[in-house]
Coordinates of C-alpha atoms and ligand atoms in Angstrom, one line a residue:
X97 CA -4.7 17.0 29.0
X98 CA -4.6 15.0 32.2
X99 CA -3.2 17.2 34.9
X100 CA -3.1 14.3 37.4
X101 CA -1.0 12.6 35.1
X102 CA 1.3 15.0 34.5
X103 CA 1.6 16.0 38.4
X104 CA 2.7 12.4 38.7
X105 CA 5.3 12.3 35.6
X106 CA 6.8 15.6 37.5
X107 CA 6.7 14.3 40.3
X108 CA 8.7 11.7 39.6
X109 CA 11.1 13.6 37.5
X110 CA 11.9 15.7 40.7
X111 CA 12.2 12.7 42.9
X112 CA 14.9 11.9 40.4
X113 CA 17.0 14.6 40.1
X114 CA 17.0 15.4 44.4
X115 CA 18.4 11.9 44.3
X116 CA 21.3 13.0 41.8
X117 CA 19.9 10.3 39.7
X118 CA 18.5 12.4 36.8
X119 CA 20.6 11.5 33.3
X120 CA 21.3 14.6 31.4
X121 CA 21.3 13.4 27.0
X122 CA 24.2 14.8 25.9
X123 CA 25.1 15.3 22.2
X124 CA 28.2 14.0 20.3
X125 CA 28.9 16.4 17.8
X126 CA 32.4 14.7 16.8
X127 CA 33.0 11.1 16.8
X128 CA 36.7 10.2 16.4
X129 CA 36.7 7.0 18.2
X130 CA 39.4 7.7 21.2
X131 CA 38.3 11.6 20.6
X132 CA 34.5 12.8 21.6
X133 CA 33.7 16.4 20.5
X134 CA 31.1 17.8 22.8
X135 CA 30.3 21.1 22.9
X136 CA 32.9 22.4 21.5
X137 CA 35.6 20.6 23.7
X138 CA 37.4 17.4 22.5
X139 CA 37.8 14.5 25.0
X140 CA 39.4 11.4 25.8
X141 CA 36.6 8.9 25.3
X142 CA 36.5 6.4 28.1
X143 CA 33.0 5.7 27.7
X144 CA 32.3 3.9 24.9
X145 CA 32.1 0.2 23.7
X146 CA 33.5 0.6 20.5
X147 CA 36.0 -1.8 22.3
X148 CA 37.9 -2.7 18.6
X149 CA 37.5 0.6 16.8
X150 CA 35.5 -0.3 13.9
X151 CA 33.0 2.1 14.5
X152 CA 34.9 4.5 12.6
X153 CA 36.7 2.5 10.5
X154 CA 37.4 3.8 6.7
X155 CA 36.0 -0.3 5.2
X156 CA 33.4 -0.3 7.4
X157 CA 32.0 2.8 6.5
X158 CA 32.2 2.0 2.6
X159 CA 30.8 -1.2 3.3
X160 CA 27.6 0.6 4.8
X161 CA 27.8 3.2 1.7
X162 CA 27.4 0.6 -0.7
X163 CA 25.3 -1.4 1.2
X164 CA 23.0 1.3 1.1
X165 CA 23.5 2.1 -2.3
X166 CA 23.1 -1.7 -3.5
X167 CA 20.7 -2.7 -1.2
X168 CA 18.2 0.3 0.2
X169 CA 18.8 2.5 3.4
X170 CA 15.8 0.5 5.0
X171 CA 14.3 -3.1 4.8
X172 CA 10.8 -2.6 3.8
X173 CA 9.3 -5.1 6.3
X174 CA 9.7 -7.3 9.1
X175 CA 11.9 -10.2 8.5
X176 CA 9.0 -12.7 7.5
X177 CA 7.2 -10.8 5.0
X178 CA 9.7 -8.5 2.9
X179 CA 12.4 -7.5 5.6
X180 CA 14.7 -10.2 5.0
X181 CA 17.4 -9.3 1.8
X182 CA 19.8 -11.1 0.2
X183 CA 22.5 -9.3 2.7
X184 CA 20.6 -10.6 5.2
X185 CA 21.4 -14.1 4.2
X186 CA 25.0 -13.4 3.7
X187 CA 25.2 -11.8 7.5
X188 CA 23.6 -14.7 8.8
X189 CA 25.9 -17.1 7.2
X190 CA 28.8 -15.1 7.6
X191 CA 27.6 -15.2 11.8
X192 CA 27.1 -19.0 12.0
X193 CA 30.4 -19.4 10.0
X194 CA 32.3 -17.6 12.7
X195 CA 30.6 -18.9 15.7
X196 CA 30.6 -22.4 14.6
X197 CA 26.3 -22.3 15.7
X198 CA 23.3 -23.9 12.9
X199 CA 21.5 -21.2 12.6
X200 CA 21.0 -17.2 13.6
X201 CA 18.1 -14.8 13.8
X202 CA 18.7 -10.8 13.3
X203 CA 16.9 -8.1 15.2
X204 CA 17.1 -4.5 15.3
X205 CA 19.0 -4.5 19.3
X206 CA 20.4 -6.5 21.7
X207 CA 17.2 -5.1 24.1
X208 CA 14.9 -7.2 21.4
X209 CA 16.8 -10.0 20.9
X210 CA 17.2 -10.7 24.7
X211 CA 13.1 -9.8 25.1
X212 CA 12.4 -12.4 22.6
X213 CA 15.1 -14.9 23.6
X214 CA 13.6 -15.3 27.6
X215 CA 9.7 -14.7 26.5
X216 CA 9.4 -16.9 23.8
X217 CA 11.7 -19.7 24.9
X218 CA 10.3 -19.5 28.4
X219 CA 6.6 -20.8 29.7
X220 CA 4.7 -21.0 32.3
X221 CA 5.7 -23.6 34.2
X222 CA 9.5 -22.9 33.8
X223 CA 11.6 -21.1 36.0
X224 CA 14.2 -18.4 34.9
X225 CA 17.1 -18.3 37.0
X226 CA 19.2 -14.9 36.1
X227 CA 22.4 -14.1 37.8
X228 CA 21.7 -10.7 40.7
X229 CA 23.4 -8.5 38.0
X230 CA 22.0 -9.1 34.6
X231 CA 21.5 -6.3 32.5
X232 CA 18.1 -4.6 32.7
X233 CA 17.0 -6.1 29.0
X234 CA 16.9 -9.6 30.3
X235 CA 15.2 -8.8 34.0
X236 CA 12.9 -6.7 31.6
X237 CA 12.8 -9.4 29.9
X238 CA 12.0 -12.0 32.2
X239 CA 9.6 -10.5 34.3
X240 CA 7.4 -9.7 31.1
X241 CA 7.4 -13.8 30.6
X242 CA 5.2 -16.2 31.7
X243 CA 7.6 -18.0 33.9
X244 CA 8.5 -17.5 37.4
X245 CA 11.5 -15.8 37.9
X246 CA 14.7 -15.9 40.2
X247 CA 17.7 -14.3 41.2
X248 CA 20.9 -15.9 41.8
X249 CA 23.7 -14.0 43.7
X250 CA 25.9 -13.1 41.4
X251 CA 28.3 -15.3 39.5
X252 CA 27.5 -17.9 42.8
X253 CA 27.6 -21.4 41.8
X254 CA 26.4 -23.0 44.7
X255 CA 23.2 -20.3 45.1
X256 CA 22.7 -21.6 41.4
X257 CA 22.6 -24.9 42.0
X258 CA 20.6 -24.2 45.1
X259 CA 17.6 -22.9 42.8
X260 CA 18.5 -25.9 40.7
X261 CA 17.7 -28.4 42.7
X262 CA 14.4 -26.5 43.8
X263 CA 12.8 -25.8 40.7
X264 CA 11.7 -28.2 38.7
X265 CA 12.0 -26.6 34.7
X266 CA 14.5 -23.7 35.3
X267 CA 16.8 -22.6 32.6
X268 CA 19.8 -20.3 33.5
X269 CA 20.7 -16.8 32.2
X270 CA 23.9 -15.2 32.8
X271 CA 26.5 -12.9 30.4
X272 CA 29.5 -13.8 29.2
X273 CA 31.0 -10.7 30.3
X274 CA 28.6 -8.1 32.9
X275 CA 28.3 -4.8 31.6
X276 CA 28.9 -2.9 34.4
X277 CA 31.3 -4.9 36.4
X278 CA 33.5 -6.4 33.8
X279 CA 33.6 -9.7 35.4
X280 CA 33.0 -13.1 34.0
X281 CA 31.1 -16.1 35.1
X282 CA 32.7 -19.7 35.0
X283 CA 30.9 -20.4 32.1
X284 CA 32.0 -24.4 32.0
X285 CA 31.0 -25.1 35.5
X286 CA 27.7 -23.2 35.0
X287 CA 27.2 -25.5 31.6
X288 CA 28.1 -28.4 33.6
X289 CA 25.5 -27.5 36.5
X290 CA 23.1 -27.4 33.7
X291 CA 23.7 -30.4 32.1
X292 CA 23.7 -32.1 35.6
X293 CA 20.0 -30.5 36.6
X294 CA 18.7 -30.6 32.3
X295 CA 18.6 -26.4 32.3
X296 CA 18.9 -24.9 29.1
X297 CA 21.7 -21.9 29.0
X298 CA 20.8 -18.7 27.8
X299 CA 23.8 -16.2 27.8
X300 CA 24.5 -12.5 26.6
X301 CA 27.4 -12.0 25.5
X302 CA 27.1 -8.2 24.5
X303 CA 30.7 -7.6 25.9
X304 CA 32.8 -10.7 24.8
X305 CA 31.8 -11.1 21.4
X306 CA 34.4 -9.8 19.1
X307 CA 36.5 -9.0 22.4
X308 CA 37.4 -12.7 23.6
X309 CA 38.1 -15.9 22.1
X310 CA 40.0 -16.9 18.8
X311 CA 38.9 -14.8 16.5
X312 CA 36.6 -12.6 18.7
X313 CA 34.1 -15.8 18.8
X314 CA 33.2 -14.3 22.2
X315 CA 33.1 -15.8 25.8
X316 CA 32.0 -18.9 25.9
X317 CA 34.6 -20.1 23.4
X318 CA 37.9 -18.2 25.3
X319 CA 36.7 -20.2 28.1
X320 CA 36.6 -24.0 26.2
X321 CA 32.5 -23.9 25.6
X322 CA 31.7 -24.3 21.8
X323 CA 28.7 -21.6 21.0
X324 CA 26.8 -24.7 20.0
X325 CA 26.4 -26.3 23.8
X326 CA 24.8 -22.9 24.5
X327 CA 20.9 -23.6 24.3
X328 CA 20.7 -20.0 23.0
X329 CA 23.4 -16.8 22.3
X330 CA 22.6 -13.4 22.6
X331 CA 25.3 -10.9 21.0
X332 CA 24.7 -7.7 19.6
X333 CA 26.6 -5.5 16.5
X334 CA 26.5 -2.3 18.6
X335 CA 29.5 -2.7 21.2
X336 CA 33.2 -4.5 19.6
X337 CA 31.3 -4.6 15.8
X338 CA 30.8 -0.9 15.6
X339 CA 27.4 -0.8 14.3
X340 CA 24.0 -1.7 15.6
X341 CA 21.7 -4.6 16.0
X342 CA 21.6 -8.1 17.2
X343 CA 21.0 -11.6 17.1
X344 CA 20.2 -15.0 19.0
X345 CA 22.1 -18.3 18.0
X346 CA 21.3 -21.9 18.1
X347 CA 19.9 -25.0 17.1
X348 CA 17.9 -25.5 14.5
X349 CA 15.1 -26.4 16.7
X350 CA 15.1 -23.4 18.8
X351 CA 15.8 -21.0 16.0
X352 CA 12.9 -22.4 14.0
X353 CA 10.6 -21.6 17.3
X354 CA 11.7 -18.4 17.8
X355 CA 11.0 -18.0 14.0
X356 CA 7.6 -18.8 14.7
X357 CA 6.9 -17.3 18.2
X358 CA 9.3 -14.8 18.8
X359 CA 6.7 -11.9 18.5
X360 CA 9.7 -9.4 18.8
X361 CA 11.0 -11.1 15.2
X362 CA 8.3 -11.6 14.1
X363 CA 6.0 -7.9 14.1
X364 CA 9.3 -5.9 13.8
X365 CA 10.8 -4.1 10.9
X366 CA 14.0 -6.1 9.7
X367 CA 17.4 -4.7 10.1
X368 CA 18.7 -1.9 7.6
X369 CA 20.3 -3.6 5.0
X370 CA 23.1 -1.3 4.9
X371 CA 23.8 -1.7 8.7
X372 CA 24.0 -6.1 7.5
X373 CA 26.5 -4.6 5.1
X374 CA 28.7 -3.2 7.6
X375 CA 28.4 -5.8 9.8
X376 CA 29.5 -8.8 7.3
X377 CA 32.7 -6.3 7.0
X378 CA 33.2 -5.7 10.8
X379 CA 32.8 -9.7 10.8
X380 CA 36.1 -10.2 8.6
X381 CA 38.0 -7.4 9.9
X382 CA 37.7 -9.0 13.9
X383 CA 38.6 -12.1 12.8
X384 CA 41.2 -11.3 10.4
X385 CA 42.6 -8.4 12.1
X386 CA 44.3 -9.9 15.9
X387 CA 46.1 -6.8 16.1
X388 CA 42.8 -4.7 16.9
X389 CA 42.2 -7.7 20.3
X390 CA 45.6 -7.6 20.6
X391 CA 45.9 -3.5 20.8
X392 CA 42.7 -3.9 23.2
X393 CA 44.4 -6.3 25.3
X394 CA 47.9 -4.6 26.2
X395 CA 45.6 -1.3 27.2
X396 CA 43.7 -3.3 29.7
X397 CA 47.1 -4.5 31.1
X398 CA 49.0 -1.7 31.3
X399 CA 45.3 0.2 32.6
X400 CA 45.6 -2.4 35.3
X401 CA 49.4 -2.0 35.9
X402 CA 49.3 1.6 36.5
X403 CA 46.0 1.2 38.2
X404 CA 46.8 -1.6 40.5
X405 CA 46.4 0.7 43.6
X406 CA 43.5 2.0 43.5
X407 CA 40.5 0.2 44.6
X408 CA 39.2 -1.2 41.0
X409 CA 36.5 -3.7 40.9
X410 CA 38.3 -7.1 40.0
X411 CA 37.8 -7.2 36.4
X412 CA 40.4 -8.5 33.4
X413 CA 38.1 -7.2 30.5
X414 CA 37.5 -3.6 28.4
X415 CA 35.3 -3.1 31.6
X416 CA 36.9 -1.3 34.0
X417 CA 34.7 -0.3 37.4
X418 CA 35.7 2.5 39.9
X419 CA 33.1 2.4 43.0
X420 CA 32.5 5.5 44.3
X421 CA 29.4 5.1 46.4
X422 CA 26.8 7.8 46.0
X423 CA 25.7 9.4 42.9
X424 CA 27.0 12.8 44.1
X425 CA 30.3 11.5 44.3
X426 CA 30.3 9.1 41.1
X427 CA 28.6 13.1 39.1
X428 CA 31.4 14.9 41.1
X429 CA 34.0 12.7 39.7
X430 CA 32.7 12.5 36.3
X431 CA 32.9 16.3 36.5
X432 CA 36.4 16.6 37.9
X433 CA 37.2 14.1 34.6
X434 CA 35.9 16.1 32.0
X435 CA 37.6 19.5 33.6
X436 CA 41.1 17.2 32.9
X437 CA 39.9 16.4 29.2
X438 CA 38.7 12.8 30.1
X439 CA 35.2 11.7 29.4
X440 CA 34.0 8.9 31.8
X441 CA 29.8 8.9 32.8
X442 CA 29.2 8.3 36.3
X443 CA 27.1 5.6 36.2
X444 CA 24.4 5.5 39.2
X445 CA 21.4 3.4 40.6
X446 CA 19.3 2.1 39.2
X447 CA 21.2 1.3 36.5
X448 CA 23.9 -0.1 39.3
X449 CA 22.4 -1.2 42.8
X450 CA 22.4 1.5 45.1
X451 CA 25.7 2.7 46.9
X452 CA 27.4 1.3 44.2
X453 CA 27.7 4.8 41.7
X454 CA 30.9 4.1 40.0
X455 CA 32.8 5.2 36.8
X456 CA 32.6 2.9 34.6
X457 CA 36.0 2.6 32.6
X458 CA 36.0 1.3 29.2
X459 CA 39.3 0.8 27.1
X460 CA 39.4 0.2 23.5
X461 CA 42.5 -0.7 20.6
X462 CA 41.9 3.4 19.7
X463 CA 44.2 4.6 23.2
X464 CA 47.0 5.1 23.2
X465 CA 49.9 5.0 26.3
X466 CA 49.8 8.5 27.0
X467 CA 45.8 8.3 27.4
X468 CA 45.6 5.9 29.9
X469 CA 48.2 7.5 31.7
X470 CA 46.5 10.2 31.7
X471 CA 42.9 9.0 32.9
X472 CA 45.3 7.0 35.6
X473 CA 46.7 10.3 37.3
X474 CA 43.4 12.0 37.4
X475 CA 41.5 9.4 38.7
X476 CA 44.1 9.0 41.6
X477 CA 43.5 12.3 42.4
X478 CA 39.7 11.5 42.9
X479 CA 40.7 9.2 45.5
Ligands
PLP251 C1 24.7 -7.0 28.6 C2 23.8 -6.2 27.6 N1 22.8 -6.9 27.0 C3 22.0 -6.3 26.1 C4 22.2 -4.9 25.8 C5 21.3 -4.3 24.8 O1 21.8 -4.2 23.6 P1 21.4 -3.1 22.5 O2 22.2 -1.9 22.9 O3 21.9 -3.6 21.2 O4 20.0 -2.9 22.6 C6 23.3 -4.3 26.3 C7 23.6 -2.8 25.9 O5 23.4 -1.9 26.6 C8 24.1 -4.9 27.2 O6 25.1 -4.2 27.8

């Protein structure tokens, strides 16, 4: 065994916990979506993305039952040589059907889908522009691709067009909704600046699909963008769907590359069959069922109305973000929470830029009045 190795990996593991930046796993032994049973204790979840409550919803669940039982727990292959099933096919028509795009590829996360999206589609003498605060699976992403790479201050239209007009092939990357802020870019002007310089638009919508737009169809469509102007959509099944898993969207064109280069499709196992299963039901249950986005939507207002003086990061979404500076303070908090019967992870660099350790507040249809009243009170009391 190489000590020198393992002098380094310790190394750094101290270096990370004297910064207050070590994350402790914890274990969820009950999952009750508003209710987290951990250790015993029973919480108010706050930190979750199951934003419409289907995780745990009684169809969904049969639906991944039977999926299993029809189908197989597992895929048996990557997509290309036995991985792809006939529920496959049906979640992938049931997807284009609902976001109006030609044609969809399914991978086993959102982390996948967005490497293959910005490595495959990119090359060498492209330039990626991604917006200051994109998740780390696309700057993962993009610096693991051939092209050059840039970083536009965030949600900035003019420092967007600014790298516009100096690179030559760029293609622009932004979310629909940022994970840890909750904000939104303007999704038509950024379209439009793309159109005016020829940029293709990749976006991530992890956060507004199922959550925005008629029917769920995500943020580009609440905002008066059809999915099909995007050059490419990234959404995953993990956060409003309630499951797990992902896919890109598009034209025929650039789904048929990806088929073909997308080494991230193409040499990984396919997605559980049984996870499709629940999906396709997740899928007619967000459209169908308004009241679930409407539920969601009257939480973040009245969050927001009985929140509206403390010093919350401008955000209309199921994001909700509480600066607190430094990581001590963010843990401190999170501590304080949990002591009141309110679960809320501090979230701290590098996952947020440093000074910026915050609790990150997520609401979902599951609350109820008396929760968020709750969480209210006690985080005025950290303040
Ligand atoms: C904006 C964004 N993109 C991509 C991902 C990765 O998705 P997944 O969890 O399905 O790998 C996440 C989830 O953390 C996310 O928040």
């Amino acid at each position: 065994m190489s000590q020198r190795k393992l002098a380094e990996l310790q190394h750094a593991l101290q270096q990370r916990a004297s910064s207050q930046q070590l994350r402790t796993p914890i274990t969820v032994e009950q999952y009750a979506g508003r209710l987290l049973g951990i250790a015993g204790q029973h919480y108010i979840n706050f930190s979750g993305n199951d934003y419409l409550g289907l995780a745990t919803e009684p169809m969904v669940l049969q639906a991944f039952a039977e999926g299993a039982a029809r189908f197989g727990a597992g895929s048996s292959g990557s997509p290309l040589v036995t991985g792809q099933h006939q529920v496959h096919r049906q979640l992938i028509d049931a997807l284009c059907d609902w976001l109006g795009v030609d044609r969809v590829l399914l991978f086993s996360s959102g982390f996948a889908a967005n490497q293959a999206m910005l490595s495959t589609l990119s090359a060498k003498t492209d330039t990626l522009l991604l917006d200051k605060l994109s998740h780390a699976s696309l700057i993962d992403a993009a610096l693991h691709s051939d092209a050059d790479f840039k970083r536009f201050a965030h949600n900035d239209l003019p420092a967007l067009e600014h790298y516009l007009r100096q690179c030559k092939h760029a293609m622009v990357v932004t979310e629909g909704v940022f994970s840890m802020d909750g904000d939104s870019p303007d999704i038509l002007a950024v379209l439009q600046l793309c159109q005016q310089y020829a940029a293709p638009l990749l976006l991530d919508d992890a956060h507004g699909l199922g959550v925005l737009g008629n029917e769920g169809r995500g943020s580009a469509v609440a905002q008066g963008v059809a999915n099909s102007e995007l050059f490419c959509l990234m959404a995953n099944f993990g956060k409003a769907l309630g499951v797990s898993g992902a896919f890109l969207a598009g034209s025929n064109t650039v789904m048929d590359y990806l088929e073909q280069f997308g080494r991230h499709y193409i040499y990984s196992t396919g997605l559980s069959p049984a996870v499709c299963a629940a999906v396709i039901k997740s899928i007619e249950l967000c459209r169908s069922q308004d009241w679930r986005r409407d539920k969601l939507h009257s939480n973040i207002r009245l969050f927001k109305q009985l929140a509206a003086d403390l010093p919350l990061l401008a955000s209309s979404t199921a994001i909700q973000g509480l600066v607190l500076g430094s990581s001590e303070q963010a843990l401190n908090a999170s501590t304080q929470l949990r002591e009141a019967g309110v679960w809320l992870s501090a979230i701290r660099p590098p996952t947020v830029p440093k000074g910026s350790a915050r609790l990150r507040i997520t609401l979902s249809s599951h609350h109820n009045q008396h929760d968020i009243a709750l969480l209210v009170k006690q985080l005025r009391l950290l303040i």
